[in-house]
């Protein structure tokens, strides 16, 4: 059986799976200390920041894209009546997260409808039209999971920033499927699943937050005030098999990512910024 479903989570290559098993064994033999994982996490952070084109101090390693995005969605201060613009075709869990904030904080969520396929211009126009003076956040996919619709991320983010609106981009399926650099997208924040197209261990994700905005998002699990501007505050999750993240690096996943994105680059030369509609 050949498993081609990279969209849920990829089948980990033997080299990755064996490394995960090896480090779980090590962890099991030394259960009282998680400290040795830290240097590995920092080298993974460095590698990912280089691959995805952001500052190392802007990148947190999470357990999946859901966690990355919910940190952003639940961590941003919003008052009753503040508005969020997203789309009807965003990921159901992320829509549920906003729905919960509607119930909890009385915010307003506007789900933009769009036909498939459509153009980058149409998507831009629909999102711009949905903005009101109370809009505080735009949340949309770099590429949707349902149909592979690409969004003109850079254009939308530029427009949002000019109006003082924060952008949350769902890159669960973008990371390592096609080449792009986060700095070129000009978004405020971005979430990725590393266990999809990157072939990283199951239960790994990535969160990007622009450096000057880190203190505008509360972590899901509390961190001390001294960490307010530190991207690592989002990684304070208590006891967890954190070495799995270290395994990405040791298992040589970043070189696999390079090979993969190079071949995708040949297929999708114009799509790095999501400017061309699918
Ligand atoms: C568009 C989109 N966003 C978010 C997620 C959640 O990703 P994860 O399962 O890594 O939490 C998925 C998962 O398929 C997705 O397709």
Short mmCIF file of N, CA and C and ligand atoms in Angstrom, two decimals, residues 7-8 64-67 69 91 93-94 141 143-145 170 172-173 193 195-196, ligand 1:
data_model
loop_
_atom_site.label_atom_id
_atom_site.label_comp_id
_atom_site.label_asym_id
_atom_site.label_seq_id
_atom_site.Cartn_x
_atom_site.Cartn_y
_atom_site.Cartn_z
N UNK A 7 -2.15 15.09 3.16
CA UNK A 7 -3.01 16.17 3.61
C UNK A 7 -3.45 16.03 5.05
N UNK A 8 -3.65 14.81 5.50
CA UNK A 8 -4.00 14.63 6.92
C UNK A 8 -2.71 14.72 7.72
N UNK A 64 0.85 21.23 16.33
CA UNK A 64 0.14 21.14 15.05
C UNK A 64 -0.35 22.53 14.64
N UNK A 65 -0.92 22.62 13.45
CA UNK A 65 -1.42 23.92 12.99
C UNK A 65 -2.60 24.39 13.82
N UNK A 66 -3.42 23.45 14.30
CA UNK A 66 -4.57 23.84 15.13
C UNK A 66 -4.10 24.59 16.36
N UNK A 67 -3.05 24.07 16.99
CA UNK A 67 -2.54 24.74 18.19
C UNK A 67 -1.99 26.12 17.82
N UNK A 69 -2.76 28.09 15.37
CA UNK A 69 -3.82 29.04 15.01
C UNK A 69 -4.69 29.40 16.21
N UNK A 91 -10.78 26.29 7.72
CA UNK A 91 -10.81 24.96 8.33
C UNK A 91 -11.86 24.91 9.44
N UNK A 93 -12.22 23.50 12.31
CA UNK A 93 -11.81 23.70 13.71
C UNK A 93 -11.51 25.17 14.01
N UNK A 94 -10.98 25.85 13.01
CA UNK A 94 -10.66 27.25 13.21
C UNK A 94 -11.95 28.09 13.24
N UNK A 141 -6.94 31.26 4.70
CA UNK A 141 -5.95 30.24 4.34
C UNK A 141 -4.99 30.78 3.29
N UNK A 143 -3.62 28.42 1.41
CA UNK A 143 -4.22 27.51 0.42
C UNK A 143 -5.27 26.68 1.17
N UNK A 144 -6.48 26.58 0.61
CA UNK A 144 -7.54 25.87 1.34
C UNK A 144 -7.36 24.37 1.22
N UNK A 145 -7.85 23.66 2.24
CA UNK A 145 -7.72 22.21 2.22
C UNK A 145 -8.77 21.57 1.31
N UNK A 170 -3.64 30.88 7.76
CA UNK A 170 -3.62 29.43 7.97
C UNK A 170 -2.80 28.80 6.85
N UNK A 172 -1.54 25.70 7.06
CA UNK A 172 -1.43 24.26 7.39
C UNK A 172 -0.96 23.46 6.19
N UNK A 173 -1.52 23.77 5.02
CA UNK A 173 -1.19 23.01 3.82
C UNK A 173 -0.16 23.68 2.92
N UNK A 193 1.34 23.13 9.68
CA UNK A 193 1.50 21.74 10.14
C UNK A 193 2.82 21.23 9.59
N UNK A 195 3.72 18.12 10.14
CA UNK A 195 3.55 16.68 9.90
C UNK A 195 2.76 16.40 8.62
N UNK A 196 2.54 17.42 7.81
CA UNK A 196 1.92 17.17 6.51
C UNK A 196 3.02 17.10 5.46
C1 LIG B 1 -6.57 24.39 6.30
C2 LIG B 1 -6.23 23.65 7.54
N1 LIG B 1 -6.04 24.33 8.67
C3 LIG B 1 -5.73 23.73 9.82
C4 LIG B 1 -5.60 22.36 9.89
C5 LIG B 1 -5.25 21.73 11.19
O1 LIG B 1 -4.00 21.13 11.09
P1 LIG B 1 -3.49 20.12 12.21
O2 LIG B 1 -4.23 18.86 12.01
O3 LIG B 1 -2.03 20.03 11.97
O4 LIG B 1 -3.80 20.72 13.52
C6 LIG B 1 -5.79 21.59 8.75
C7 LIG B 1 -5.69 20.13 8.79
O5 LIG B 1 -5.89 19.43 7.84
C8 LIG B 1 -6.12 22.25 7.54
O6 LIG B 1 -6.32 21.56 6.41
#
